[in-house]
XYZ file of N, CA and C in Angstrom:
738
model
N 39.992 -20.535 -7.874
C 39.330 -20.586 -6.574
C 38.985 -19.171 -6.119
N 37.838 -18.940 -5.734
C 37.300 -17.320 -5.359
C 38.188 -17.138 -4.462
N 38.335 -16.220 -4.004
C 39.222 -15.200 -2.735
C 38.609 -15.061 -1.692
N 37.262 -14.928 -1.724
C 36.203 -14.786 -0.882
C 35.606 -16.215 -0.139
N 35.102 -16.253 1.150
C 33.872 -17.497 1.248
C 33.050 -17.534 0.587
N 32.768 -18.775 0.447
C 31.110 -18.724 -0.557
C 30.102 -18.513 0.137
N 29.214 -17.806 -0.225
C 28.048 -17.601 0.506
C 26.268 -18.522 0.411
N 26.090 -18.874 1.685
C 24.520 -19.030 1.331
C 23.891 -18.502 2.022
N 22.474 -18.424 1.833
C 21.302 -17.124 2.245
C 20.382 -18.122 3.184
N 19.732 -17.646 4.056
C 19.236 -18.678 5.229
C 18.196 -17.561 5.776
N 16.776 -17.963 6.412
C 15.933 -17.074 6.581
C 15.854 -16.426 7.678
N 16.598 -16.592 8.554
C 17.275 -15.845 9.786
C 18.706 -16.507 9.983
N 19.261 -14.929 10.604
C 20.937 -15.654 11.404
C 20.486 -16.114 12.930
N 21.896 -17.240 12.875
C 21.201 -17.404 13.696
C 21.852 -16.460 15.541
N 20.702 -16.979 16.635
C 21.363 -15.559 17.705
C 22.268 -16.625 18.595
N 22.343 -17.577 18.374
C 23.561 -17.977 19.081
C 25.227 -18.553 18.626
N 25.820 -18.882 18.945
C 27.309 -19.135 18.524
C 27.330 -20.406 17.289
N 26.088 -21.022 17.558
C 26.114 -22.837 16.625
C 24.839 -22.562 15.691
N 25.040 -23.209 14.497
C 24.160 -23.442 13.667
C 24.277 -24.674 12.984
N 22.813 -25.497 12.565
C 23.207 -26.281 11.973
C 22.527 -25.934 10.255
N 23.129 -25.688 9.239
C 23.001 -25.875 7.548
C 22.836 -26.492 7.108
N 21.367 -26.703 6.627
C 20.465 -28.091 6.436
C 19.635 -27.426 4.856
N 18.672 -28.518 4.719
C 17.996 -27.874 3.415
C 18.769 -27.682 2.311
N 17.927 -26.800 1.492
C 18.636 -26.895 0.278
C 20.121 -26.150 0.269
N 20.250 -24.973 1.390
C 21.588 -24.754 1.254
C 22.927 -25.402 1.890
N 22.449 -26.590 3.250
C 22.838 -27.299 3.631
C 23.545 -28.250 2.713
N 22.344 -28.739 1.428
C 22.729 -29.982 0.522
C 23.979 -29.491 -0.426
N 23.834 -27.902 -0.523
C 24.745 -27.335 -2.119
C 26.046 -27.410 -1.348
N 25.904 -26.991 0.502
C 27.210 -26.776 0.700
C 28.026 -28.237 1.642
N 27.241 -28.889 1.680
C 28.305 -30.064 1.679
C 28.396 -31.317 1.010
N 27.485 -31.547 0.023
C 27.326 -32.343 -1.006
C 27.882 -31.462 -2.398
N 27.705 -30.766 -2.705
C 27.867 -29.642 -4.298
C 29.665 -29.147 -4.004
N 29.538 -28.030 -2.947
C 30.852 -27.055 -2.212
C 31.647 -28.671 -1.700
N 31.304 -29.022 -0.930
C 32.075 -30.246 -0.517
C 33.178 -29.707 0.829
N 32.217 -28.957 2.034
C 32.966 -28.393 2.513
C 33.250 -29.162 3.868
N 34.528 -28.788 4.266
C 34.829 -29.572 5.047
C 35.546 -29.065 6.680
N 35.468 -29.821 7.351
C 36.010 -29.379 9.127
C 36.772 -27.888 8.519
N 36.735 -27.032 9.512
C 37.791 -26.063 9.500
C 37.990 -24.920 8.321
N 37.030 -25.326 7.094
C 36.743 -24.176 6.376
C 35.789 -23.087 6.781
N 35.981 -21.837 5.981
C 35.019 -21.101 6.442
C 34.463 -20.683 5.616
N 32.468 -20.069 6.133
C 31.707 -19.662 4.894
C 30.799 -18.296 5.903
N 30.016 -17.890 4.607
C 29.164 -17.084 5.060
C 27.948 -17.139 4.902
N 26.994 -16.686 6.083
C 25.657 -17.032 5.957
C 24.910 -15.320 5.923
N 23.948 -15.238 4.877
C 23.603 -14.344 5.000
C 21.940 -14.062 4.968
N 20.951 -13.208 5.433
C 19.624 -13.036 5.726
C 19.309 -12.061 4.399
N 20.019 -12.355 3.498
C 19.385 -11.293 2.047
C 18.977 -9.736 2.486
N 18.999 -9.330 3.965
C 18.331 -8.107 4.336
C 19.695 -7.438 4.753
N 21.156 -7.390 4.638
C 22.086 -7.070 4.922
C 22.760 -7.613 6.103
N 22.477 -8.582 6.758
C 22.707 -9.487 7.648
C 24.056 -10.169 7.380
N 25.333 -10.258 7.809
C 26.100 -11.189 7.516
C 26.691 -12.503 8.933
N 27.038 -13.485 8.661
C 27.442 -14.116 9.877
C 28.665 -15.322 9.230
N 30.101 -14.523 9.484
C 31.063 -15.896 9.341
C 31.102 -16.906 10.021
N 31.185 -17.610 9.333
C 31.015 -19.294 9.936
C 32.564 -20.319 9.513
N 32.556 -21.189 11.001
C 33.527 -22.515 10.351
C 32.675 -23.426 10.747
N 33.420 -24.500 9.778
C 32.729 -25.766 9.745
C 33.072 -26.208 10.694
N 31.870 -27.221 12.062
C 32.691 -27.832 12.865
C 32.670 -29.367 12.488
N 31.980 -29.909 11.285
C 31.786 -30.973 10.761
C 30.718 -31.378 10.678
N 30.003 -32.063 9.885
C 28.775 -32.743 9.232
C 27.464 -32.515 10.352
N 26.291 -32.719 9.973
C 25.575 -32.727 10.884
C 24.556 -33.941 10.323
N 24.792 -34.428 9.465
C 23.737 -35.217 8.710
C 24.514 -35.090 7.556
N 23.944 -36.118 6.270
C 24.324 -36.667 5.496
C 24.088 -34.941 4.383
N 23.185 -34.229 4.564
C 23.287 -33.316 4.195
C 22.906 -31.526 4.370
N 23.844 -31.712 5.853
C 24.191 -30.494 6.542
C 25.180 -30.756 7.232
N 25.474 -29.311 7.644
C 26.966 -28.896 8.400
C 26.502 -27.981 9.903
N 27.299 -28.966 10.797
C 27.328 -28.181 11.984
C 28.346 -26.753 11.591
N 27.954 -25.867 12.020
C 28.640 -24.563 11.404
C 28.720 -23.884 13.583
N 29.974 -22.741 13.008
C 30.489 -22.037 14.441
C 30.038 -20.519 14.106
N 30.071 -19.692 14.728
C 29.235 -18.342 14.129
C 30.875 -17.247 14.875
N 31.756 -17.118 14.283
C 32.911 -16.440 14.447
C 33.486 -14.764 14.518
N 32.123 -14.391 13.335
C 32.204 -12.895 13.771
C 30.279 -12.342 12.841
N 29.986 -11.516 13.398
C 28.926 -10.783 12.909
C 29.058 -9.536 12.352
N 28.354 -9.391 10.927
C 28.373 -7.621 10.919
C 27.189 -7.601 10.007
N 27.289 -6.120 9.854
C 25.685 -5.595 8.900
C 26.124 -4.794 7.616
N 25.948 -4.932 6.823
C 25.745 -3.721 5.223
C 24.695 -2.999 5.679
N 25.055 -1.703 5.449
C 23.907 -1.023 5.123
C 22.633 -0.836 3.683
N 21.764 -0.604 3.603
C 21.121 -0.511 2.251
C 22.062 0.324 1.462
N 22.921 0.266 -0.098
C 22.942 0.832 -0.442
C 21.959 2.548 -0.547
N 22.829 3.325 -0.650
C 22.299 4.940 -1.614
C 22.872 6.039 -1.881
N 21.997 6.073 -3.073
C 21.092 5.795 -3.545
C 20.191 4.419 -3.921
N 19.258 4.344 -3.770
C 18.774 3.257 -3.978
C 18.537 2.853 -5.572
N 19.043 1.948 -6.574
C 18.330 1.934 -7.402
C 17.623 0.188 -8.275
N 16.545 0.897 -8.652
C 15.695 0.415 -9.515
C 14.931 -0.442 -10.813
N 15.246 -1.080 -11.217
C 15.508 -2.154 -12.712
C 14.535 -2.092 -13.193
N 13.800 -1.469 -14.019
C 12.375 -1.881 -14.754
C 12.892 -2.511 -16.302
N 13.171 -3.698 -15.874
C 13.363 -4.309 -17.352
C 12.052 -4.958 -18.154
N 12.261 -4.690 -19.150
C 11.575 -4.829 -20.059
C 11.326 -6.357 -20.132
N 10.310 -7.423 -20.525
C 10.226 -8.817 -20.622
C 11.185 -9.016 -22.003
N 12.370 -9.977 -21.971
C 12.618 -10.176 -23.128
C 12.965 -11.493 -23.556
N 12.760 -11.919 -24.461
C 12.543 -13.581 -24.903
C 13.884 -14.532 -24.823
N 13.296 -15.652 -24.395
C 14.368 -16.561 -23.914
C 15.074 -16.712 -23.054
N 15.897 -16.992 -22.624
C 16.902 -16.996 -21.801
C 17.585 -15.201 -21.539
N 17.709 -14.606 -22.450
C 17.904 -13.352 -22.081
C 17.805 -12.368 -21.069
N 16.126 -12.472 -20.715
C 15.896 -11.876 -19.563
C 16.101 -12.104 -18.207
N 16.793 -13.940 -18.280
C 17.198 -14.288 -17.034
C 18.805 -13.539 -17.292
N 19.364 -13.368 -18.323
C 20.419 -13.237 -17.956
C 20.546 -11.529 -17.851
N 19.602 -10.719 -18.652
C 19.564 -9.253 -17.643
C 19.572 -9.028 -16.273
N 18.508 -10.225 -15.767
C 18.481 -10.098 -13.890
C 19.999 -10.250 -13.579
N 20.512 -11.200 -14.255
C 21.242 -11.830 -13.456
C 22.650 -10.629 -13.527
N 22.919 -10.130 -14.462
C 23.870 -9.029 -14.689
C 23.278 -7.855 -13.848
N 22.471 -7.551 -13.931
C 22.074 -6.638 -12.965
C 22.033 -6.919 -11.404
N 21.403 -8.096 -11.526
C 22.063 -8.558 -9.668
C 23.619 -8.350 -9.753
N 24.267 -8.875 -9.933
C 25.786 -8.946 -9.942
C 26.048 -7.512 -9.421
N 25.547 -5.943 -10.477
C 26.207 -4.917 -10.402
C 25.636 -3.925 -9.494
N 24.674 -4.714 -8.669
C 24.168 -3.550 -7.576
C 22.909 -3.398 -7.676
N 21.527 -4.123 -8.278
C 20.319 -3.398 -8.665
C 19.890 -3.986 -6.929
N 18.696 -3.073 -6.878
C 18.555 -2.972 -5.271
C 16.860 -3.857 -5.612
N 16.271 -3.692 -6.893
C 15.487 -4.322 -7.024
C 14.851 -4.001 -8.555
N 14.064 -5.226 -9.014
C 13.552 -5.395 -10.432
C 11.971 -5.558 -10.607
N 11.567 -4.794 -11.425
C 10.601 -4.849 -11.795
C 9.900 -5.658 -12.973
N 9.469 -6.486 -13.579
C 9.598 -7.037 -15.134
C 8.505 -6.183 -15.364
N 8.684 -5.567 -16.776
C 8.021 -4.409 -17.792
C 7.716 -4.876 -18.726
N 6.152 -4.902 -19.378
C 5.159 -5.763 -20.070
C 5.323 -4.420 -21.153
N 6.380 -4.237 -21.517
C 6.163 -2.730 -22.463
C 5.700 -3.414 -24.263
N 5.252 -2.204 -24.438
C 4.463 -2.568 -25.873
C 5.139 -3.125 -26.915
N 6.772 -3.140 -26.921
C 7.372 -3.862 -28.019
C 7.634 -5.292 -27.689
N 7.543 -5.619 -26.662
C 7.764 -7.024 -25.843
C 7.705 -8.059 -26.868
N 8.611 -8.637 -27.359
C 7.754 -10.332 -27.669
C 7.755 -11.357 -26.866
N 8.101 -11.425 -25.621
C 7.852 -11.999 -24.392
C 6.422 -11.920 -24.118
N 5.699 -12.374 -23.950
C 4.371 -12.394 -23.014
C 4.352 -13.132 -21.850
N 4.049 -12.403 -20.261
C 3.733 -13.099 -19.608
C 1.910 -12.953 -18.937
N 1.675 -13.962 -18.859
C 0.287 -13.931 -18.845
C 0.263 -14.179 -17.289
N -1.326 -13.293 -16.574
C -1.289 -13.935 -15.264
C -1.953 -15.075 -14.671
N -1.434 -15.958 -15.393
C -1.597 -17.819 -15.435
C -0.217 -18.388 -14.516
N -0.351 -19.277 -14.732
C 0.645 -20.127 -14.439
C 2.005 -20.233 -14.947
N 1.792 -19.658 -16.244
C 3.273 -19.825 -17.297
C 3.715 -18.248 -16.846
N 2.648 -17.090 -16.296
C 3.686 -15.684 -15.868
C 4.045 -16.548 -14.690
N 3.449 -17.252 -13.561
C 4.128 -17.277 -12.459
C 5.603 -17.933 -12.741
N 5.611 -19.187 -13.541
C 6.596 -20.017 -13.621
C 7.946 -18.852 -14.383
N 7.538 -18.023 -15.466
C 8.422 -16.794 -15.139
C 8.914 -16.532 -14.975
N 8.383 -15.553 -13.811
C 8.554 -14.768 -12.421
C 9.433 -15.930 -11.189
N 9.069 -16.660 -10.905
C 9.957 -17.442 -10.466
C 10.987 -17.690 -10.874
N 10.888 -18.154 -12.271
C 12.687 -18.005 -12.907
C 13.658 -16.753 -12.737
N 12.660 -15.825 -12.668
C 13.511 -14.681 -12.399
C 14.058 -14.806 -10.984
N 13.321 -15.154 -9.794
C 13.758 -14.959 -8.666
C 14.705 -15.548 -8.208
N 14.578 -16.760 -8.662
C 15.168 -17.836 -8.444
C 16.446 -17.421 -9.104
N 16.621 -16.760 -10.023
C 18.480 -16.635 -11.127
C 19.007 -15.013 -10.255
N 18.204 -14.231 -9.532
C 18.182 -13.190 -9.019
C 19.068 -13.807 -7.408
N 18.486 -14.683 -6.943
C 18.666 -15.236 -5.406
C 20.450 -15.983 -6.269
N 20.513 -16.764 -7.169
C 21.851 -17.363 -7.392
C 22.887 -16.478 -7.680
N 22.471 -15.065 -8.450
C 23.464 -14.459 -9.034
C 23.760 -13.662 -7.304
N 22.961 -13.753 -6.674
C 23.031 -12.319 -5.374
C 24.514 -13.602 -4.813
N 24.095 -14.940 -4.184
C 24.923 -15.277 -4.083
C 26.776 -15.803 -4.417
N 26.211 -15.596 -5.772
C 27.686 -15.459 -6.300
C 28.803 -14.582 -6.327
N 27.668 -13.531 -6.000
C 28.443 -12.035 -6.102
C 28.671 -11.482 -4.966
N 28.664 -12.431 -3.496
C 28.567 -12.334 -2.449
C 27.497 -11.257 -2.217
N 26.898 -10.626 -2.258
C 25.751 -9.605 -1.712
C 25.444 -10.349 -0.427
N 25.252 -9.028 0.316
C 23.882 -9.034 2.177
C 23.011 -8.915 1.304
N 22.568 -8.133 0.450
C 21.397 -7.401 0.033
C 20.598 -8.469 -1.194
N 19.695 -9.011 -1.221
C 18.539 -9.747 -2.373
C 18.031 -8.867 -2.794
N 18.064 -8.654 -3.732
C 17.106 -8.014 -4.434
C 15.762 -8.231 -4.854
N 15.043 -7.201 -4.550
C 13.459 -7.932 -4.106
C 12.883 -8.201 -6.075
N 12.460 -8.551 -6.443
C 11.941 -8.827 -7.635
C 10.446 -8.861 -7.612
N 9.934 -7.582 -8.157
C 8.290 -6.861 -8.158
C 7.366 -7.845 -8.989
N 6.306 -7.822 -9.320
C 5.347 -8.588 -9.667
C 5.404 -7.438 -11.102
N 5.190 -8.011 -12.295
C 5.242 -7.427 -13.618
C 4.176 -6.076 -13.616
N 4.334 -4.818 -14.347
C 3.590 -3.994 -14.462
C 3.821 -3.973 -16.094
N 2.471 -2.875 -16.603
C 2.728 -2.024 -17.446
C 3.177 -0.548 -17.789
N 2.517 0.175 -18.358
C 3.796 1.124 -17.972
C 3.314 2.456 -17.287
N 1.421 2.105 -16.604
C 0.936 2.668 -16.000
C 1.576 2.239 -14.374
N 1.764 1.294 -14.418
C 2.521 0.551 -13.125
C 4.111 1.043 -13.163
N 4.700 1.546 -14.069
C 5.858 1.803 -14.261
C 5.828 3.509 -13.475
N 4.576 3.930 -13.981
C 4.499 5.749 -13.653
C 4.662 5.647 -12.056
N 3.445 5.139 -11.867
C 3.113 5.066 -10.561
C 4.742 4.194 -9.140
N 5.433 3.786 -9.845
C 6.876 3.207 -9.380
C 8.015 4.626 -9.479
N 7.392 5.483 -10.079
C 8.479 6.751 -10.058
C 8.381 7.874 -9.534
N 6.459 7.185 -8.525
C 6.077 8.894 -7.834
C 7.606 8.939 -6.978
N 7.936 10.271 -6.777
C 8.650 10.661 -5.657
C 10.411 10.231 -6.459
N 10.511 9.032 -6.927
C 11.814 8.641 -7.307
C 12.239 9.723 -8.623
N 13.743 9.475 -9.181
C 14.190 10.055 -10.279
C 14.265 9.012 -11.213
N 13.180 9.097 -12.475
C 12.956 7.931 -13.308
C 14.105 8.480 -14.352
N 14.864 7.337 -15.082
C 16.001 7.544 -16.412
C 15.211 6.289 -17.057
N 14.940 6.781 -18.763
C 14.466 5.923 -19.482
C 16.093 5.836 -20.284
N 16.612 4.414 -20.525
C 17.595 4.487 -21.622
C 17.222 4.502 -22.529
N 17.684 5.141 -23.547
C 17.231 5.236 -25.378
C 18.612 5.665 -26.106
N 18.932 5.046 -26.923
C 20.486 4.945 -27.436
C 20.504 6.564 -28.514
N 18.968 6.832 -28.781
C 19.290 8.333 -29.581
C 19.059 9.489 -29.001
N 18.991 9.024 -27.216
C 18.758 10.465 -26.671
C 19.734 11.472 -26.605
N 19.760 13.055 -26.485
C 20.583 13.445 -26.817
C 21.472 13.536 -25.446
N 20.912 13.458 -24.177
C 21.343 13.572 -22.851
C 21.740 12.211 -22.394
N 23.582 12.576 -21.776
C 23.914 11.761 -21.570
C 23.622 10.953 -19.978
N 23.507 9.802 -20.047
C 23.336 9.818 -17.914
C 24.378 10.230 -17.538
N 25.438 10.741 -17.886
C 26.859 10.893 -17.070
C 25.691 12.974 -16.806
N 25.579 13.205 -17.553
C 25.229 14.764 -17.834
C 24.003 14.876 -16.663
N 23.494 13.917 -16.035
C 22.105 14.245 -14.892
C 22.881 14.093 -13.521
N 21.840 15.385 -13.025
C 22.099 15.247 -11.477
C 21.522 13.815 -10.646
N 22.290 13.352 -10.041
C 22.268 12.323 -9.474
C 21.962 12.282 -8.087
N 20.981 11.868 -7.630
C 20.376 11.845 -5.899
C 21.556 11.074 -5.022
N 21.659 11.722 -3.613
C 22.792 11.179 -2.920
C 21.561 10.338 -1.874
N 20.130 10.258 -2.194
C 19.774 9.572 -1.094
C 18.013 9.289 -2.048
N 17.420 8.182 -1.478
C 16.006 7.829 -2.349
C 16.205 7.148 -3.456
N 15.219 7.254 -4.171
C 15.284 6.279 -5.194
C 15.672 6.561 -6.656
N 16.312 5.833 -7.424
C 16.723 6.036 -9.136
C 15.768 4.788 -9.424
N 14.746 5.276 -10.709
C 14.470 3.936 -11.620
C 15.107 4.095 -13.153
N 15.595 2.976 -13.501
C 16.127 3.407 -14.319
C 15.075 1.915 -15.157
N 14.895 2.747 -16.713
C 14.090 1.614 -17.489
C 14.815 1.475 -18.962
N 14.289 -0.083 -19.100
C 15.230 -1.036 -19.796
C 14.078 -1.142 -20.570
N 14.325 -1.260 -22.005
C 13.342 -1.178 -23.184
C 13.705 -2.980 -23.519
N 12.652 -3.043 -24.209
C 12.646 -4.127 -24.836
C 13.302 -4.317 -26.337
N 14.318 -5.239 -26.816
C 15.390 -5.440 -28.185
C 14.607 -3.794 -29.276
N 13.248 -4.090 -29.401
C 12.909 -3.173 -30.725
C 12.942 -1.833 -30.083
N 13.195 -1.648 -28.516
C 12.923 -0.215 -28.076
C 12.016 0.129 -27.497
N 11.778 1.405 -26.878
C 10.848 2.340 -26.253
C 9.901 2.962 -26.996
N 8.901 2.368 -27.296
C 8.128 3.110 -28.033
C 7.587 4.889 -27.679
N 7.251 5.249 -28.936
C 7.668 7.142 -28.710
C 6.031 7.519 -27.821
N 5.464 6.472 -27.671
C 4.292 6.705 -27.112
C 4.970 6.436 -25.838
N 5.135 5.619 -25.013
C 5.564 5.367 -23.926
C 6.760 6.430 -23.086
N 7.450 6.914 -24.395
C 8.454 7.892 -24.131
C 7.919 9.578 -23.613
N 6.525 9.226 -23.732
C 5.870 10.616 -23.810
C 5.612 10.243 -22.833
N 4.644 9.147 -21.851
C 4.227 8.960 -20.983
C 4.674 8.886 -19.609
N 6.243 8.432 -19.516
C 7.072 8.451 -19.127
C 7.906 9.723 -18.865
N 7.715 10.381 -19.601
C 8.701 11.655 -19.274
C 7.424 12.841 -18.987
N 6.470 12.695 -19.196
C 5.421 13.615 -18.498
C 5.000 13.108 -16.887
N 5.849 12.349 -16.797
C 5.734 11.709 -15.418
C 6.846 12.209 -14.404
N 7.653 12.666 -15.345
C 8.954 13.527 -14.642
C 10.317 12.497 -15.403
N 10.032 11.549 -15.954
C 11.112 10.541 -16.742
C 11.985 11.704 -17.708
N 13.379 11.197 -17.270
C 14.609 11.770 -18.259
C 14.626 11.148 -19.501
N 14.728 10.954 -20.386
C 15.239 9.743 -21.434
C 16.671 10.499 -21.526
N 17.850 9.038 -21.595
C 19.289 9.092 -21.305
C 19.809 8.247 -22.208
N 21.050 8.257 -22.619
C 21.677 7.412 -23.371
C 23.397 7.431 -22.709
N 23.709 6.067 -22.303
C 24.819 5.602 -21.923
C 26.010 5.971 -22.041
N 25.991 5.844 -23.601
C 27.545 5.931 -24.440
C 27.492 6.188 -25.693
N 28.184 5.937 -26.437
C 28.322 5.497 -28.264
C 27.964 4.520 -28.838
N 27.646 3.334 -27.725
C 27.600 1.944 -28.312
C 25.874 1.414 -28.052
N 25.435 0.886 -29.326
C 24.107 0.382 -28.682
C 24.275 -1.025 -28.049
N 23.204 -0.803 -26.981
C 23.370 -2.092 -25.700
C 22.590 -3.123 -25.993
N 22.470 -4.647 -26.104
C 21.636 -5.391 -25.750
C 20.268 -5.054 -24.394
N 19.501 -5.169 -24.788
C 18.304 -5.480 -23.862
C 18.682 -5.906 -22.225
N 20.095 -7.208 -22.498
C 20.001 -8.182 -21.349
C 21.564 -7.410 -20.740
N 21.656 -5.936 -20.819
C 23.114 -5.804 -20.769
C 22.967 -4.268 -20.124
N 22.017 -3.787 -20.836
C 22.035 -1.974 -20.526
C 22.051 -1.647 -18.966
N 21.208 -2.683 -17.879
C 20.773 -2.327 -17.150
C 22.184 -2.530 -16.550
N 23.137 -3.576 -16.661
C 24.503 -3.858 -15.284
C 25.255 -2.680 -15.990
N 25.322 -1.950 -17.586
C 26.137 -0.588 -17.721
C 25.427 0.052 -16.675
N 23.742 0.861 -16.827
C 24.061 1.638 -16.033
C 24.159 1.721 -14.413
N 23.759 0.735 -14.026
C 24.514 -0.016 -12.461
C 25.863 0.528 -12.433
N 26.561 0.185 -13.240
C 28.314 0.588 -13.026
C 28.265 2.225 -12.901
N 27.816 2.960 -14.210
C 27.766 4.373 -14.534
C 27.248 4.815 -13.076
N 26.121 4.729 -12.685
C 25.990 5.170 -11.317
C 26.407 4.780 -9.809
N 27.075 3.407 -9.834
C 28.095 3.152 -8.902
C 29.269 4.276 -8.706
N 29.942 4.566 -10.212
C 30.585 5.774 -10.273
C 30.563 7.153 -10.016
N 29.631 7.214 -10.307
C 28.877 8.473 -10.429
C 28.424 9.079 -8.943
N 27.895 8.208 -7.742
C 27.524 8.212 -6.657
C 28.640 7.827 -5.500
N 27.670 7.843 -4.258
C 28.394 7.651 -3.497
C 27.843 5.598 -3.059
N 27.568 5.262 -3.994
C 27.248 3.849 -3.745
C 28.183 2.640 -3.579
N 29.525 3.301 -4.253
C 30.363 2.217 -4.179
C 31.619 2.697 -3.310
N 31.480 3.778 -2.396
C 32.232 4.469 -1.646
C 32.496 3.725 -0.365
């Protein structure tokens, strides 16, 4: 059993003492959660918004009259950082978002980079996607209790990638760079992008393009990373590293 309330996300808190939890998060939490008189949960506005709640009992067959018990705010993490993951096939790339939601990403970009065997096209099958992403992005935020959603960008290439690092400190991972991310100065405020290659890598063309843009290329550790994995290491590495998890 978590330690924590479970959380659901709602599109405003609300400004008075009563709410009623209806809809789809209404249905998960008293049909799915099965929650009942006198427990307590949390409602949150994805924008750092939090509001504890008790149940004061049912409101409908699938919602909960809820009590609003105490209020507070998160601030935005910062440093702020950045996810440009790479598209990668299958189920994988939902489960990069989703590790990376978990460890702090403040927001994701999906990266159409040249080794991709993912294709998303801008049809119907990129939107359906892109939605999967948001949609496993919005479940993992809630699991991991987060205020903060992470916004999830509309796909670029890696001219869209440059242009995402004016002003920010871009880190490309590459497992043979010789610079470690522990070894870079680290911003105490603004933005980090940090970019996630696709299984075959960063191509050395892109690596040029990228680092004439002001891009570091960095390497983690000793160990080479999965595609769907690099990005929640370096989430942690710079949780550490910063004042983000302070």
């Amino acid at each position: 059993m978590s330690s924590t309330p479970p959380l659901f996300l709602v599109d405003a808190l609300p400004n008075g003492p009563d709410i009623v939890l209806d809809g789809p998060e209404g249905r998960h939490a008293a049909t799915v959660k099965r929650l009942r008189e006198g427990e307590i949960l949390t409602l949150s506005d994805g924008a750092g918004g939090l509001a504890t709640c008790v149940v004061d009992g049912p409101a409908g067959r699938d919602s909960l009259r809820l009590r609003v018990t105490e209020r507070s705010g998160v601030p935005a993490p910062q440093p702020r950082v950045v996810i440009a993951q790479a598209l990668v096939k299958g189920d994988r790339g939902e489960l990069a978002v989703e590790l990376a939601t978990e460890a702090g990403a403040d927001a994701i970009v999906p990266w159409r980079a040249a080794r991709c065997v993912a294709k998303w096209d801008d049809g119907p099958r990129g939107e359906k996607a892109l939605a999967r992403w948001r949609n496993t992005v919005r479940e993992a935020a809630k699991q991991a209790r987060r205020a903060w959603v992470p916004e999830v960008l509309d796909p670029v290439g890696t001219k869209g990638l440059v242009d995402l690092m004016d002003g920010a400190l871009g880190l490309v991972l590459e497992g043979s760079a010789q610079r470690r991310l522990a070894d870079v100065s680290l911003p105490a405020q603004g933005d980090i992008v940090i970019v996630v290659g696709p299984e075959g890598g960063v191509s050395d063309e892109e690596i040029a393009v990228l680092e004439s843009a002001g891009a570091q290329t960095v390497r983690l550790g000793p160990s080479v990373l999965r595609a769907s994995t690099a990005a929640a290491v370096a989430l942690g590495a710079i949780g550490a590293l910063t004042a983000r998890w302070s």
